[in-house]
Short mmCIF file of C-alpha atoms in Angstrom, two decimals:
data_model
loop_
_atom_site.label_atom_id
_atom_site.label_comp_id
_atom_site.label_asym_id
_atom_site.label_seq_id
_atom_site.Cartn_x
_atom_site.Cartn_y
_atom_site.Cartn_z
CA MET A 1 -41.27 65.59 3.81
CA LEU A 2 -38.27 67.62 6.07
CA THR A 3 -35.89 70.06 4.57
CA ILE A 4 -32.31 69.97 5.91
CA TYR A 5 -30.62 73.49 5.99
CA ALA A 6 -27.12 72.46 5.45
CA LEU A 7 -23.34 73.10 3.73
CA THR A 8 -21.12 69.70 3.22
CA MET A 9 -18.38 71.99 4.25
CA SER A 10 -20.46 72.55 7.36
CA PRO A 11 -19.17 69.23 9.91
CA PRO A 12 -22.59 70.31 12.13
CA ALA A 13 -24.07 70.14 8.84
CA LEU A 14 -22.50 66.85 6.86
CA LYS A 15 -23.93 64.92 10.92
CA VAL A 16 -27.34 65.88 10.09
CA LEU A 17 -27.41 64.79 6.77
CA TYR A 18 -25.08 61.20 7.58
CA VAL A 19 -27.81 60.49 10.49
CA ALA A 20 -30.78 61.26 8.13
CA ASN A 21 -29.17 58.82 5.37
CA ALA A 22 -28.10 56.24 7.87
CA LEU A 23 -31.94 56.92 9.03
CA GLY A 24 -33.44 56.20 5.20
CA LEU A 25 -35.27 58.96 5.54
CA GLU A 26 -36.10 61.47 2.32
CA TYR A 27 -35.82 65.14 2.75
CA GLU A 28 -34.69 68.41 0.85
CA GLN A 29 -31.22 69.90 1.18
CA LYS A 30 -31.76 73.39 1.11
CA GLY A 31 -28.02 74.83 1.01
CA VAL A 32 -27.82 78.92 2.77
CA LYS A 33 -25.51 81.38 0.80
CA LEU A 34 -23.78 81.97 4.08
CA ALA A 35 -20.58 84.55 2.61
CA GLU A 36 -23.72 86.31 0.11
CA GLY A 37 -25.81 86.80 3.49
CA GLU A 38 -28.49 84.34 3.25
CA GLY A 39 -28.35 83.16 7.07
CA GLN A 40 -28.89 87.27 8.17
CA SER A 41 -32.44 87.55 5.98
CA GLU A 42 -34.79 87.98 8.04
CA GLN A 43 -36.07 84.97 6.64
CA TYR A 44 -33.41 82.85 7.60
CA LYS A 45 -33.26 84.34 10.75
CA ARG A 46 -36.67 82.29 11.95
CA ILE A 47 -35.39 79.19 11.10
CA HIS A 48 -32.42 79.83 12.89
CA PRO A 49 -31.91 83.12 15.33
CA ALA A 50 -28.20 83.28 14.40
CA GLY A 51 -27.77 82.45 10.74
CA LYS A 52 -26.16 79.05 10.56
CA VAL A 53 -26.87 75.72 9.60
CA PRO A 54 -28.19 73.18 10.10
CA ALA A 55 -31.17 73.84 10.45
CA LEU A 56 -34.96 71.21 10.46
CA VAL A 57 -37.90 72.07 9.00
CA ASP A 58 -40.24 69.43 9.22
CA GLY A 59 -44.24 70.53 8.56
CA ASP A 60 -45.04 73.54 10.78
CA PHE A 61 -41.98 72.13 13.21
CA THR A 62 -38.29 74.10 13.09
CA LEU A 63 -35.24 73.20 15.14
CA PHE A 64 -31.40 74.53 15.12
CA GLU A 65 -28.38 73.33 16.35
CA SER A 66 -26.98 69.80 14.42
CA ASN A 67 -27.12 67.26 17.84
CA ALA A 68 -30.99 68.82 18.97
CA ILE A 69 -31.63 67.68 14.74
CA ILE A 70 -30.11 64.34 15.08
CA LYS A 71 -31.90 63.22 18.55
CA TYR A 72 -35.20 64.08 17.38
CA LEU A 73 -34.46 62.82 14.43
CA ALA A 74 -33.52 59.13 16.01
CA ARG A 75 -36.29 59.82 18.41
CA LYS A 76 -39.14 59.67 16.03
CA ALA A 77 -37.80 57.01 13.79
CA ASP A 78 -37.60 54.90 17.47
CA SER A 79 -34.14 54.20 16.18
CA ALA A 80 -31.63 52.14 18.37
CA LEU A 81 -29.01 54.58 16.85
CA TYR A 82 -30.26 56.43 20.00
CA PRO A 83 -31.48 53.79 22.43
CA ASP A 84 -33.88 54.84 24.94
CA ASP A 85 -32.32 53.18 28.04
CA LEU A 86 -30.85 55.44 30.69
CA LYS A 87 -27.74 54.47 31.05
CA LYS A 88 -27.04 53.63 27.08
CA GLN A 89 -28.20 56.61 26.28
CA ALA A 90 -26.29 58.75 28.75
CA ILE A 91 -23.12 57.27 27.62
CA ILE A 92 -23.79 58.38 24.12
CA ASP A 93 -24.79 61.82 25.38
CA GLN A 94 -21.28 61.51 27.13
CA TRP A 95 -19.55 61.07 23.75
CA VAL A 96 -21.91 63.10 21.81
CA ASP A 97 -20.80 66.15 23.12
CA PHE A 98 -17.34 65.35 23.93
CA VAL A 99 -16.68 64.95 20.47
CA SER A 100 -18.94 68.25 19.74
CA GLN A 101 -16.76 69.98 22.38
CA HIS A 102 -13.32 68.99 22.11
CA ILE A 103 -13.10 67.68 18.46
CA HIS A 104 -14.61 69.78 16.82
CA ASN A 105 -13.52 73.35 18.57
CA GLY A 106 -9.88 71.69 17.45
CA ILE A 107 -10.70 71.09 13.82
CA SER A 108 -13.03 74.26 13.51
CA ARG A 109 -10.33 76.80 14.77
CA VAL A 110 -7.55 75.20 12.24
CA LEU A 111 -9.90 74.49 9.08
CA TRP A 112 -11.02 78.19 9.23
CA ASN A 113 -7.51 79.40 9.40
CA LYS A 114 -6.04 76.83 7.34
CA MET A 115 -8.86 76.97 4.46
CA MET A 116 -12.00 79.36 4.44
CA ALA A 117 -10.64 82.65 5.87
CA PRO A 118 -7.51 82.88 3.32
CA LYS A 119 -10.66 81.34 0.28
CA PHE A 120 -12.74 84.21 1.78
CA GLY A 121 -10.51 86.36 2.78
CA PHE A 122 -10.58 86.37 5.86
CA ASP A 123 -8.11 87.44 8.55
CA VAL A 124 -5.92 84.26 9.61
CA ASP A 125 -5.24 83.62 13.03
CA GLU A 126 -2.42 81.93 13.80
CA ASN A 127 -2.02 81.28 17.67
CA SER A 128 -5.81 80.51 17.07
CA MET A 129 -5.43 77.47 14.19
CA LYS A 130 -1.87 76.51 17.17
CA CYS A 131 -4.58 76.20 19.51
CA GLY A 132 -6.74 74.13 17.52
CA TYR A 133 -3.66 71.22 16.65
CA GLU A 134 -3.03 71.50 20.29
CA PHE A 135 -6.94 70.80 20.83
CA LEU A 136 -6.44 67.61 18.59
CA GLU A 137 -3.24 66.69 19.78
CA LYS A 138 -4.79 65.96 23.08
CA TYR A 139 -8.10 64.89 21.81
CA LEU A 140 -7.99 62.24 19.06
CA PRO A 141 -6.22 60.77 21.68
CA ILE A 142 -8.81 59.85 23.94
CA VAL A 143 -11.43 58.81 21.38
CA ASP A 144 -9.04 56.60 19.39
CA ALA A 145 -8.16 54.78 22.70
CA GLN A 146 -12.11 54.60 23.33
CA LEU A 147 -12.44 52.82 19.73
CA GLY A 148 -9.79 50.22 21.03
CA LYS A 149 -12.30 49.09 23.54
CA THR A 150 -15.04 48.70 22.02
CA LYS A 151 -16.14 48.63 18.46
CA TYR A 152 -18.07 52.33 18.09
CA LEU A 153 -18.02 54.97 20.08
CA ALA A 154 -20.29 54.32 22.84
CA GLY A 155 -20.22 50.47 23.25
CA ASP A 156 -20.07 47.65 20.65
CA GLU A 157 -23.49 49.19 18.86
CA ILE A 158 -22.86 51.48 16.25
CA SER A 159 -24.89 54.66 17.58
CA ILE A 160 -25.45 58.69 16.38
CA ALA A 161 -21.82 58.93 18.35
CA ASP A 162 -20.77 57.39 15.80
CA TYR A 163 -22.08 59.73 12.63
CA ILE A 164 -21.72 62.92 14.64
CA LEU A 165 -17.54 62.18 14.94
CA LEU A 166 -17.26 60.46 11.54
CA ALA A 167 -18.47 64.13 10.30
CA HIS A 168 -15.70 66.02 12.94
CA VAL A 169 -12.83 63.76 11.65
CA ASP A 170 -13.81 64.13 7.94
CA PRO A 171 -11.89 66.82 7.38
CA LEU A 172 -8.99 65.63 8.89
CA GLU A 173 -7.20 65.39 4.82
CA ALA A 174 -7.99 68.55 4.48
CA ILE A 175 -5.89 70.39 7.34
CA GLU A 176 -3.06 67.84 6.86
CA ILE A 177 -3.40 65.62 9.47
CA ASP A 178 -2.10 61.95 9.15
CA VAL A 179 -5.16 59.93 10.71
CA ASN A 180 -2.40 56.69 11.01
CA LYS A 181 -1.74 58.58 14.04
CA TYR A 182 -4.64 57.17 15.00
CA PRO A 183 -5.21 53.59 14.37
CA ASN A 184 -8.11 52.51 15.95
CA LEU A 185 -9.93 55.44 14.10
CA ALA A 186 -8.48 55.16 10.80
CA ARG A 187 -10.24 52.01 10.77
CA TRP A 188 -13.23 53.09 11.87
CA ARG A 189 -14.12 55.98 9.84
CA GLU A 190 -12.49 53.49 6.86
CA ALA A 191 -15.15 51.38 7.73
CA LEU A 192 -18.12 53.82 7.96
CA ARG A 193 -17.35 55.96 4.72
CA THR A 194 -17.24 53.06 2.08
CA GLN A 195 -20.46 52.79 3.27
CA ASP A 196 -24.10 53.90 1.17
CA PHE A 197 -25.14 56.74 4.27
CA TYR A 198 -21.60 58.29 3.40
CA GLN A 199 -21.26 57.73 -0.81
CA ARG A 200 -24.90 59.30 -1.17
CA VAL A 201 -24.02 62.75 0.96
CA HIS A 202 -20.86 63.34 -1.33
CA LYS A 203 -17.45 61.33 -2.07
CA PHE A 204 -15.02 62.92 0.36
CA TYR A 205 -14.86 65.61 2.52
CA GLY A 206 -13.87 69.81 0.90
CA GLU A 207 -15.44 67.44 -2.39
CA ALA A 208 -18.07 70.06 -2.87
CA LEU A 209 -15.79 73.25 -2.32
CA MET A 210 -13.50 71.80 -4.47
CA ALA A 211 -15.91 71.94 -6.92
CA LYS A 212 -16.66 75.35 -6.45
CA GLY A 213 -12.95 76.25 -7.45
CA MET B 1 -25.30 57.90 46.91
CA LEU B 2 -23.85 59.88 43.67
CA THR B 3 -21.03 61.43 43.34
CA ILE B 4 -20.19 64.78 41.24
CA TYR B 5 -16.58 66.11 41.14
CA ALA B 6 -17.05 70.08 40.78
CA LEU B 7 -14.69 73.36 41.17
CA THR B 8 -17.18 76.20 41.31
CA MET B 9 -15.44 78.72 38.94
CA SER B 10 -16.16 76.08 36.44
CA PRO B 11 -19.25 76.58 35.01
CA PRO B 12 -19.97 73.21 33.55
CA ALA B 13 -19.57 71.86 36.61
CA LEU B 14 -21.69 74.15 38.13
CA LYS B 15 -24.77 73.52 35.60
CA VAL B 16 -24.48 70.23 37.16
CA LEU B 17 -24.65 71.02 40.95
CA TYR B 18 -27.54 73.75 40.16
CA VAL B 19 -29.56 70.65 38.74
CA ALA B 20 -28.99 68.53 41.26
CA ASN B 21 -29.86 70.68 44.12
CA ALA B 22 -33.35 71.46 41.58
CA LEU B 23 -33.68 67.80 41.77
CA GLY B 24 -33.29 67.29 45.73
CA LEU B 25 -30.38 64.88 44.49
CA GLU B 26 -28.24 63.82 48.07
CA TYR B 27 -24.74 63.98 46.69
CA GLU B 28 -21.18 63.95 47.48
CA GLN B 29 -18.72 66.40 45.97
CA LYS B 30 -15.40 66.46 45.51
CA GLY B 31 -13.16 68.91 43.89
CA VAL B 32 -10.50 68.23 42.04
CA LYS B 33 -6.97 70.11 41.72
CA LEU B 34 -6.72 70.56 38.53
CA ALA B 35 -3.60 73.52 38.28
CA GLU B 36 -1.57 70.19 40.58
CA GLY B 37 -2.12 68.04 38.00
CA GLU B 38 -4.76 65.84 39.81
CA GLY B 39 -6.92 65.46 36.67
CA GLN B 40 -3.62 63.75 34.53
CA SER B 41 -3.19 61.25 37.64
CA GLU B 42 -4.53 57.68 37.03
CA GLN B 43 -7.43 57.43 39.41
CA TYR B 44 -8.88 60.50 38.07
CA LYS B 45 -8.58 59.45 34.38
CA ARG B 46 -10.78 55.97 34.80
CA ILE B 47 -13.16 58.30 35.43
CA HIS B 48 -12.72 61.61 33.56
CA PRO B 49 -10.09 60.17 30.12
CA ALA B 50 -9.43 64.27 29.64
CA GLY B 51 -8.82 64.74 33.53
CA LYS B 52 -11.87 67.72 33.29
CA VAL B 53 -14.78 68.53 35.90
CA PRO B 54 -17.57 67.52 35.83
CA ALA B 55 -17.47 64.24 36.32
CA LEU B 56 -20.62 62.09 37.76
CA VAL B 57 -20.12 58.64 39.44
CA ASP B 58 -23.37 56.44 40.20
CA GLY B 59 -21.82 53.08 42.00
CA ASP B 60 -20.73 51.39 39.33
CA PHE B 61 -21.25 53.97 36.76
CA THR B 62 -19.13 56.88 35.68
CA LEU B 63 -20.28 60.16 33.54
CA PHE B 64 -18.62 63.00 31.92
CA GLU B 65 -19.41 65.65 30.19
CA SER B 66 -21.77 68.30 32.44
CA ASN B 67 -24.90 67.76 29.55
CA ALA B 68 -25.19 64.38 30.07
CA ILE B 69 -24.94 63.79 33.56
CA ILE B 70 -27.74 66.74 33.58
CA LYS B 71 -29.56 64.88 30.82
CA TYR B 72 -29.05 62.10 33.02
CA LEU B 73 -29.75 63.26 36.36
CA ALA B 74 -33.19 64.71 35.41
CA ARG B 75 -33.84 61.35 33.36
CA LYS B 76 -33.81 59.22 35.97
CA ALA B 77 -35.15 61.13 38.42
CA ASP B 78 -38.38 60.83 36.05
CA SER B 79 -38.42 64.80 36.49
CA ALA B 80 -40.24 67.37 34.10
CA LEU B 81 -37.34 69.67 33.67
CA TYR B 82 -36.33 67.70 30.87
CA PRO B 83 -39.81 65.90 29.98
CA ASP B 84 -39.82 62.67 27.94
CA ASP B 85 -42.36 64.25 24.95
CA LEU B 86 -40.41 64.65 21.65
CA LYS B 87 -41.11 68.10 20.43
CA LYS B 88 -40.36 69.59 24.35
CA GLN B 89 -37.32 67.63 24.51
CA ALA B 90 -35.73 68.62 21.11
CA ILE B 91 -35.84 72.41 21.89
CA ILE B 92 -34.96 72.03 25.32
CA ASP B 93 -31.91 69.87 23.30
CA GLN B 94 -31.69 72.78 21.19
CA TRP B 95 -31.17 75.66 23.39
CA VAL B 96 -28.07 73.53 25.88
CA ASP B 97 -26.31 72.95 23.32
CA PHE B 98 -27.04 76.61 21.65
CA VAL B 99 -25.76 78.00 24.84
CA SER B 100 -23.48 75.21 25.49
CA GLN B 101 -21.52 75.96 22.32
CA HIS B 102 -21.66 79.80 21.60
CA ILE B 103 -22.45 81.24 24.68
CA HIS B 104 -20.01 78.71 26.61
CA ASN B 105 -17.12 79.28 23.76
CA GLY B 106 -17.86 82.95 24.43
CA ILE B 107 -17.52 83.71 28.19
CA SER B 108 -15.06 80.91 28.25
CA ARG B 109 -12.49 82.89 26.47
CA VAL B 110 -12.69 85.96 28.41
CA LEU B 111 -13.01 84.06 31.52
CA TRP B 112 -10.14 82.00 30.64
CA ASN B 113 -7.95 85.50 29.58
CA LYS B 114 -9.12 87.62 31.81
CA MET B 115 -9.80 86.24 35.09
CA MET B 116 -7.63 82.88 35.30
CA ALA B 117 -4.36 83.11 33.16
CA PRO B 118 -3.20 85.79 35.06
CA LYS B 119 -4.27 84.54 38.20
CA PHE B 120 -2.54 80.63 37.31
CA GLY B 121 0.67 82.27 35.34
CA PHE B 122 -0.36 81.87 31.50
CA ASP B 123 0.27 83.93 28.51
CA VAL B 124 -2.98 86.01 28.03
CA ASP B 125 -4.01 85.64 24.88
CA GLU B 126 -5.80 88.74 23.93
CA ASN B 127 -7.32 88.04 20.41
CA SER B 128 -9.43 84.92 21.79
CA MET B 129 -11.18 86.95 25.00
CA LYS B 130 -11.60 89.86 21.58
CA CYS B 131 -12.93 86.63 19.77
CA GLY B 132 -14.60 85.94 23.05
CA TYR B 133 -16.37 89.81 23.19
CA GLU B 134 -17.56 89.98 20.11
CA PHE B 135 -19.59 86.10 20.39
CA LEU B 136 -21.18 87.07 23.10
CA GLU B 137 -22.31 90.62 21.08
CA LYS B 138 -23.62 87.92 18.68
CA TYR B 139 -25.17 85.54 21.04
CA LEU B 140 -25.87 86.93 23.98
CA PRO B 141 -29.10 89.29 21.62
CA ILE B 142 -30.56 85.89 20.95
CA VAL B 143 -31.06 83.99 24.47
CA ASP B 144 -32.37 87.97 25.84
CA ALA B 145 -34.60 87.83 22.70
CA GLN B 146 -36.04 84.44 23.67
CA LEU B 147 -37.04 84.97 26.82
CA GLY B 148 -39.01 88.05 26.20
CA LYS B 149 -41.00 86.02 24.03
CA THR B 150 -41.66 83.00 26.56
CA LYS B 151 -40.68 82.98 30.66
CA TYR B 152 -38.34 80.34 30.32
CA LEU B 153 -35.61 79.47 27.78
CA ALA B 154 -37.06 76.23 26.39
CA GLY B 155 -40.58 77.58 26.42
CA ASP B 156 -43.66 78.66 29.49
CA GLU B 157 -41.75 75.88 31.67
CA ILE B 158 -38.53 75.79 33.42
CA SER B 159 -35.94 72.98 32.55
CA ILE B 160 -32.50 72.01 32.52
CA ALA B 161 -31.97 74.32 29.74
CA ASP B 162 -32.42 77.31 32.53
CA TYR B 163 -29.84 75.82 34.30
CA ILE B 164 -27.81 75.21 31.86
CA LEU B 165 -27.83 79.44 30.59
CA LEU B 166 -27.85 80.11 34.19
CA ALA B 167 -24.35 78.70 34.75
CA HIS B 168 -23.05 80.07 31.22
CA VAL B 169 -23.94 83.34 32.25
CA ASP B 170 -23.28 83.65 35.91
CA PRO B 171 -19.85 85.23 35.18
CA LEU B 172 -21.23 88.20 33.06
CA GLU B 173 -19.94 89.81 35.94
CA ALA B 174 -16.75 88.85 36.53
CA ILE B 175 -16.06 89.39 33.44
CA GLU B 176 -17.11 93.10 33.18
CA ILE B 177 -20.37 92.47 31.05
CA ASP B 178 -23.42 94.25 32.48
CA VAL B 179 -26.12 92.58 31.92
CA ASN B 180 -28.62 94.61 32.21
CA LYS B 181 -28.01 95.56 28.35
CA TYR B 182 -30.06 92.25 27.96
CA PRO B 183 -32.99 92.80 30.23
CA ASN B 184 -34.98 90.03 29.32
CA LEU B 185 -31.56 87.98 30.61
CA ALA B 186 -31.30 90.54 33.72
CA ARG B 187 -34.65 89.84 35.02
CA TRP B 188 -34.45 86.52 34.36
CA ARG B 189 -31.59 85.24 35.93
CA GLU B 190 -31.95 87.56 38.43
CA ALA B 191 -35.20 85.67 39.69
CA LEU B 192 -33.23 82.37 39.60
CA ARG B 193 -30.60 83.52 41.74
CA THR B 194 -32.43 83.33 44.68
CA GLN B 195 -33.60 80.63 44.98
CA ASP B 196 -32.39 77.72 47.12
CA PHE B 197 -30.66 75.55 43.66
CA TYR B 198 -28.76 78.21 43.67
CA GLN B 199 -28.01 79.09 47.17
CA ARG B 200 -27.34 76.20 48.46
CA VAL B 201 -24.08 76.08 46.18
CA HIS B 202 -22.88 79.42 46.35
CA LYS B 203 -23.89 83.15 46.79
CA PHE B 204 -22.06 84.35 44.40
CA TYR B 205 -20.43 83.73 40.85
CA GLY B 206 -16.80 84.26 41.90
CA GLU B 207 -16.62 83.21 45.50
CA ALA B 208 -14.99 80.51 46.13
CA LEU B 209 -12.28 81.98 43.73
CA MET B 210 -11.89 84.84 46.12
CA ALA B 211 -12.12 83.23 48.85
CA LYS B 212 -9.19 81.36 48.02
CA GLY B 213 -7.03 85.14 47.70
#
């Protein structure tokens, strides 16, 4: 049985859960009480030396970093979500990294300063939040344009790049960005959110956060 | 013939050059005058939609994002730097992503605000620079500890993860961090910097920057 350490308010953790569900894998999901310091416990640091989520335990094999976990799960399942073909895999890697660097960087700066920092009592860095919005204004049009050219992010077949982008743009409502400014992205996202792999993880981004008050 | 769009002051571009040299590939290196807006030209945006470096052109195939390019080159060459084995590749992916997210984020915040912004006339964001130093204090010990456990970053065999880490920690002197605080990292880095793949790219990080005054 796989164990996935995850929190559904964390986009990197969410993308692992989406792919695990899309692959139809059975897994046990465990939370990590980061606010209470559980990430820095000696026990958890043996799984993830930086004390972050997500992390994977598969028998005696442990792995961290969300995209590495996703590629491992997809390759282990011999899934078409991450085909072995040289050029197809390269184009998927390209979009996975583009989204995980640029979209993630923008979203996480805004999400932290707009939602998490006030909630958990940290200082808000207004300039970092402003940079985050600027990154998103620069990089969201690029994925929107790509989704106007091909049905999915890395071509006309769905791939891990789509689940990864979905997790990173899941919080757009929470940070008050109108996704309809990006019509291709909005259409693509809506079609994915109604599917089982998504609904088994949560109904909407922020569900767990709201449930905890 | 491969064309690599690169600037040797950019760690993401440097890592592609290191790996291309380690693989013994012939390539043409082209600069992109980012400060003069060449990245945003219609011609260059057909190669990289965000107008960044590095990018690769291999015949009619174009690719952006440094780690995607590196994996493509290594897989195309069937190189042991990125073995096909499921778990070995997962561990390499894990360290590639850890370094490219966390070390890169720290270094680039400091490098930009300490060196680039003053040089090119942009505002310095002191808080971002402070965050950068904090990230490095948190994440450099993790790669240092790993390099105390195994000879190379992802195990006892050299892999693309080493060239990627090398490029990201290449600017440590330039940003005035004493690498000797991290003895395993220092020893590992010194052994790599004397090798041909490095010396063919530059003698030291910042060489091109200093040559331009």
